Amino acid sequence: MDALSAFFTVFANPELLALVAVGTFAGVYIGAIPGLSVTMAVSILISFTFSWDVYPAIALMIGIFMGGVYGGSRTAILLNIPGAPSAIATAMDGYPMAQRGEAGEAIGITTVMSFFGGFIGIAVLALAAPTVSDFALGFQPRDYMLLAVLGILLVGSLSGESLVKGIFSGALGILIGLVGMDPLTFTGRFTYDLPLLQSGISFIAVMIGMFGVSEALAQIHHLDTPAIKQKINRIVPSFGTIRKHLPLSLQTSTIGVIIGALPGTGGDIAALMAYDHAKRVTRKPERPFGKGAIEGLVAPETANNAAVGGAFIPMMTLGIPGDAVTAIMIGALFIHGLNPGPMLMIDQPDMFWFIVGALVVANFFMLIFGLTGIKLFTKIVEMPRAVLIPLIMLLSIVGAYAVNNSITDVYWMLAFGVLGYFMRLYGYPLGPIILGVILSRLLDDNWRRAIISEREDLGRFFWGIVTSPLSLTLFIAVILIFVSQTPLWTRIKARHAARKEKATDQ
Amino acid sequence: MTPDNHDIEALQDEVDDLHEHPRDTRRPGEAAFTLLLVAFSLFLVWSAFGISGFEALSAPGTVPMATTLIMVITGGIIAWRTVRLPQSVGEAFGRDILPPLLIVMALLLLGYALLLRPLGFLPTSALFLILAIKLLWRQGWMRTLLVSLGALVLIYFVFRIVFTVLMPAGIVPEGEMLQWVRNLIPGGN
Amino acid sequence: MKHVILGAVSALALSSAATFAQDYPTKEIQGIIQWGAGGSTDTVMRAVTPHAEEVLGGTIVMQNVTGGVGAIALNQVEAGQADGYTLLMGAENPLLYKVMGLGQKDYSDFTPVDILARGTPVLVARADAPFDDYAGMLAYIAENPGEVRFGSTGPGGLPSVVTAMINAVEGEQDVISVPYDGDGPALTALQGGAIDVMPAVLGAAIEGIRAGAMKPLLVFETEAVDALPDVPVATAANEGYNKYLPWGPFFGIFVKKGTPDDVVEKLSAAYTEAAEQPDFTELMDNRGFTLLNLTGEEAQSFLEDWQSTTAWLMQDAGQTKASPEEFGIAKPAE
């Protein structure tokens, strides 16, 4: 019964309740502004809440975390500028909806689905944390590498008009991620002895440039087109809509929890993988993907919020951060005199149940704040473009600077903004670039770790894959997905379908 | 059909055109851009080889070499396809790809980047916002100033005060200013 | 708004006319943290600084400037004014920049404000490793050359230094060195069985050891530590370690060389007092750090000793890009 009372701590304490509410509210806005990140907010809170008790401090951080992960979708839908990396997939179908004047509906679906995903993540954390963390711990470098390869194959579903252009963009993204001093050997890669290149190119700077500045530049073409009037009378999605997407959202939430629980992968990869999954399993979307498919919103939003609960799993059971935010929270627990590690669940089970309770409360507040105040947000899109464009540019600059307090990042951001503008115009998809940057280190580091561990012996490396059930499953998934994207497969499928049609004709 | 709806559809078409639309013509400047990417990729392959050569499978240069090779191959295919497409009719580089307004905005951004460090965040941003909004919005000075400075104050408050992001101060003695403001608030330091 | 600016300008005029240390600080101080949010340097700095702010009666705004193994932050502070308004909050790494070819600047371009604490290296093995102690590990490596996987964190990191010590004392060991991003990810990999042995800082490994998720083999100290009283110390296992120990990664706060002495003293006093606060000492204990709180001359000679020991150790292990001799780093006394 101790667990139960710890779980209800937040519910019963008005002060904690208020802190979670404030955190969630702030989180939505922090998440929505590109360049203000949850990671940043939480690390500032460490000094800010230094003299507080541990419960209020953690309550505030959890609120910001939950709200922030959700908030990224706002600007993705309204402006085609993802507020956070985990909302990149959301923009692909959310923005087309906003262009039809359906921003209200898109935000409504996003909110409800984020709530659903968040809830699944919390449920798994509460009920199966030790099992999931054992599973996550079992991932070897070669498994991470295979996971990265699996991720890179998503290029196919992010490519739009041309797969070749998608592959080019993906490779460019991987390359951008590799620039700088190699962290494993301190060899410079593509640095040309320039200090500008030595610390690498910030992923956030690339993202803000590619999505923020390049979008703002592209919008100059439409300066005189009046802003789209948004219908905001139907925000809460109908029960039928929710029920229809329930099976999909369960699947994508599962993807979110697992990817979130793996140390080294987080909500960004989870959301993209979920988007790809939705594209694969949805037979007949009401609208094609990329043109405003509801499924294209459901998948990434359930996944990235489910990843929040997932990220807490290794943190609570092993003291290992599931992502950047939980890494800072572990630091916060240390500062407050707790010792996060495998013993935390045994020594202080209250802390675990308190966090679960706070997450539940934060999830409810997210639903409330998500469904209210939409009017204000949609007003942003109805602002004159002439004002909006310079503001987006300035926010992009400040945001790029804020990530690492570096002017170099601002230069990179602007350069990628211009490059992104031309790529957009000439039909190169931008999603794969970001995908490549996200997965670059995961792929390179783990490939090298895996092959070093096997003493540079490819035979031993493949033997390792074949003899481990997990690696083998991932390997087969990689091959299946790869084959399904090649022209050969489409031809076989077409022939198969033709034969079937013939059969039904007779 | 109301005029409102008409506008939406016009915009929709334009956006479709801009984003993804299987094209059978080549846009102005596209061939040059594509060839530039191929040349850049070739240069990168050479750099990637220079990192560690074919030293070992785990060498820092292995993945870069594989990646850049993919870029060269796909870039080559794209270039081959693009160059063979007919030039699109009715599109001009100076109007549909790089209109003068866009160049001016890009120059403003460049100016911002160059002035940020010496001049500091506040003056540079004020200058940028006022010029850009005046240029794009074509409204009176009063409204332009009001909107741009209002927005700047808001951004400054959120990033500098709440999130303590230390943008370059330049010629503005921000540290002293903020300390002075803090001293006004009793108990604050 | 106008009034504020006018006021500020006149305040500036006043303060620049009289930059005496008794006024310090007249504006907010920037603290540049060399490592990312959530890392141990970050945690330690964010825990100690609020206390120092209280003593100092000023505001210290902390920001993380990462990249280049901390060199970006170091160069940024070095490029600033020597007025005590920019602090470098860093770890041991800069002392190896020169020999590792990572940069031309190190702490010799700075004045130490306070060397806060030092960590203890400990050698841990995964729970199901086929050996239970240090001697067993050496024997197993000898019997299975090239099979045991050691975690590392890149050249110059703690694992590479400890591994170099082992090689120097016990003779070259034939092991595979698998690089990770930091000791956190490496210890995760250790628990997952991807690596067998990891030299880590005690604070990072202690909870895993307590839970039985990893086995402690050897503590790199001259005397047993409170947290692990039963684990043998390196100098008892082999006297050769006396040459190098005590050794450990450390955290410190620095200002650019040339900062007025009275400002440095004021800062040192503030941080010394801050580091004595019970909640900070408790944090240090919990994380297995030894509180040093060194200032002035003591801090300076600590830095020199550390650099000389480590740089020459790395040089002898063949891991440096340039000899310490080139930079006038003295060889440690035999």
XYZ file of C-alpha atoms in Angstrom, chain C residues 176-294:
119
model
C 40.685 -5.375 -26.882
C 39.947 -1.751 -26.123
C 36.376 -0.776 -27.087
C 35.764 2.974 -27.143
C 32.624 4.594 -25.684
C 31.383 8.163 -25.336
C 31.886 8.356 -21.617
C 31.998 6.171 -18.561
C 28.183 6.163 -18.288
C 27.551 4.494 -21.649
C 30.547 2.206 -21.132
C 29.269 1.002 -17.753
C 25.869 0.385 -19.352
C 27.608 -1.734 -21.959
C 29.468 -3.532 -19.176
C 26.191 -4.511 -17.543
C 24.864 -5.661 -20.901
C 27.927 -7.821 -21.421
C 29.314 -5.908 -24.408
C 32.588 -5.312 -22.540
C 34.228 -7.296 -19.724
C 36.281 -4.813 -17.748
C 36.027 -1.069 -17.330
C 38.286 1.368 -15.495
C 35.798 3.944 -14.210
C 35.523 6.678 -11.661
C 34.203 5.308 -8.382
C 31.167 7.584 -8.301
C 29.871 6.296 -11.615
C 30.275 2.654 -10.689
C 29.371 2.634 -7.011
C 25.631 2.040 -7.369
C 26.160 -0.768 -9.844
C 28.670 -2.375 -7.476
C 26.265 -2.103 -4.535
C 23.531 -3.773 -6.560
C 25.849 -6.568 -7.638
C 25.528 -5.615 -11.304
C 29.321 -5.333 -11.561
C 32.302 -6.673 -9.600
C 34.955 -4.334 -8.222
C 38.468 -5.698 -8.868
C 40.844 -2.996 -7.700
C 40.694 0.499 -6.249
C 43.376 2.843 -7.587
C 44.308 4.447 -4.276
C 47.070 4.027 -1.747
C 44.590 3.396 1.052
C 41.230 1.629 1.122
C 38.252 3.891 0.451
C 35.243 4.172 2.757
C 32.763 3.259 0.069
C 34.496 -0.046 -0.749
C 36.435 -1.048 2.358
C 36.930 -4.677 1.283
C 38.222 -4.071 -2.209
C 42.039 -4.319 -2.415
C 43.953 -1.180 -3.291
C 46.339 -1.012 -6.228
C 49.465 -0.326 -4.200
C 48.847 -3.486 -2.168
C 48.375 -5.536 -5.329
C 51.582 -4.251 -6.872
C 53.983 -1.763 -5.317
C 54.707 -0.388 -8.766
C 51.508 1.685 -8.530
C 53.072 3.844 -5.820
C 54.825 5.708 -8.583
C 51.537 7.029 -9.961
C 49.036 7.113 -7.121
C 47.125 8.888 -5.738
C 45.793 9.957 -9.094
C 42.316 10.797 -10.300
C 40.209 13.044 -12.451
C 39.329 16.351 -10.810
C 36.996 19.318 -11.048
C 38.064 22.899 -10.730
C 37.119 26.485 -11.331
C 39.496 28.771 -13.177
C 39.836 32.343 -14.373
C 42.039 33.686 -17.115
C 45.606 34.459 -16.121
C 46.029 38.118 -15.345
C 42.839 38.463 -13.341
C 43.500 40.854 -10.408
C 44.688 38.938 -7.340
C 42.061 40.383 -5.037
C 39.278 39.220 -7.398
C 40.741 35.718 -7.505
C 40.994 35.724 -3.723
C 37.395 36.793 -3.377
C 36.256 34.063 -5.744
C 38.454 31.472 -4.055
C 37.068 32.389 -0.661
C 33.508 32.122 -1.956
C 34.028 28.715 -3.546
C 36.015 27.374 -0.598
C 33.184 28.248 1.706
C 30.609 26.889 -0.740
C 32.411 23.562 -1.014
C 32.307 23.182 2.766
C 28.508 23.269 2.898
C 27.168 19.995 4.291
C 24.911 19.204 1.336
C 27.825 19.613 -1.057
C 30.197 17.463 0.973
C 27.442 14.864 1.200
C 27.026 14.929 -2.563
C 30.771 14.457 -2.990
C 30.765 11.530 -0.539
C 27.824 9.891 -2.260
C 29.471 10.135 -5.616
C 32.761 8.841 -4.257
C 34.801 12.008 -4.726
C 37.517 13.178 -2.376
C 37.009 16.808 -1.452
C 40.216 18.772 -2.086
C 39.205 22.444 -1.937
C 42.675 23.584 -3.020
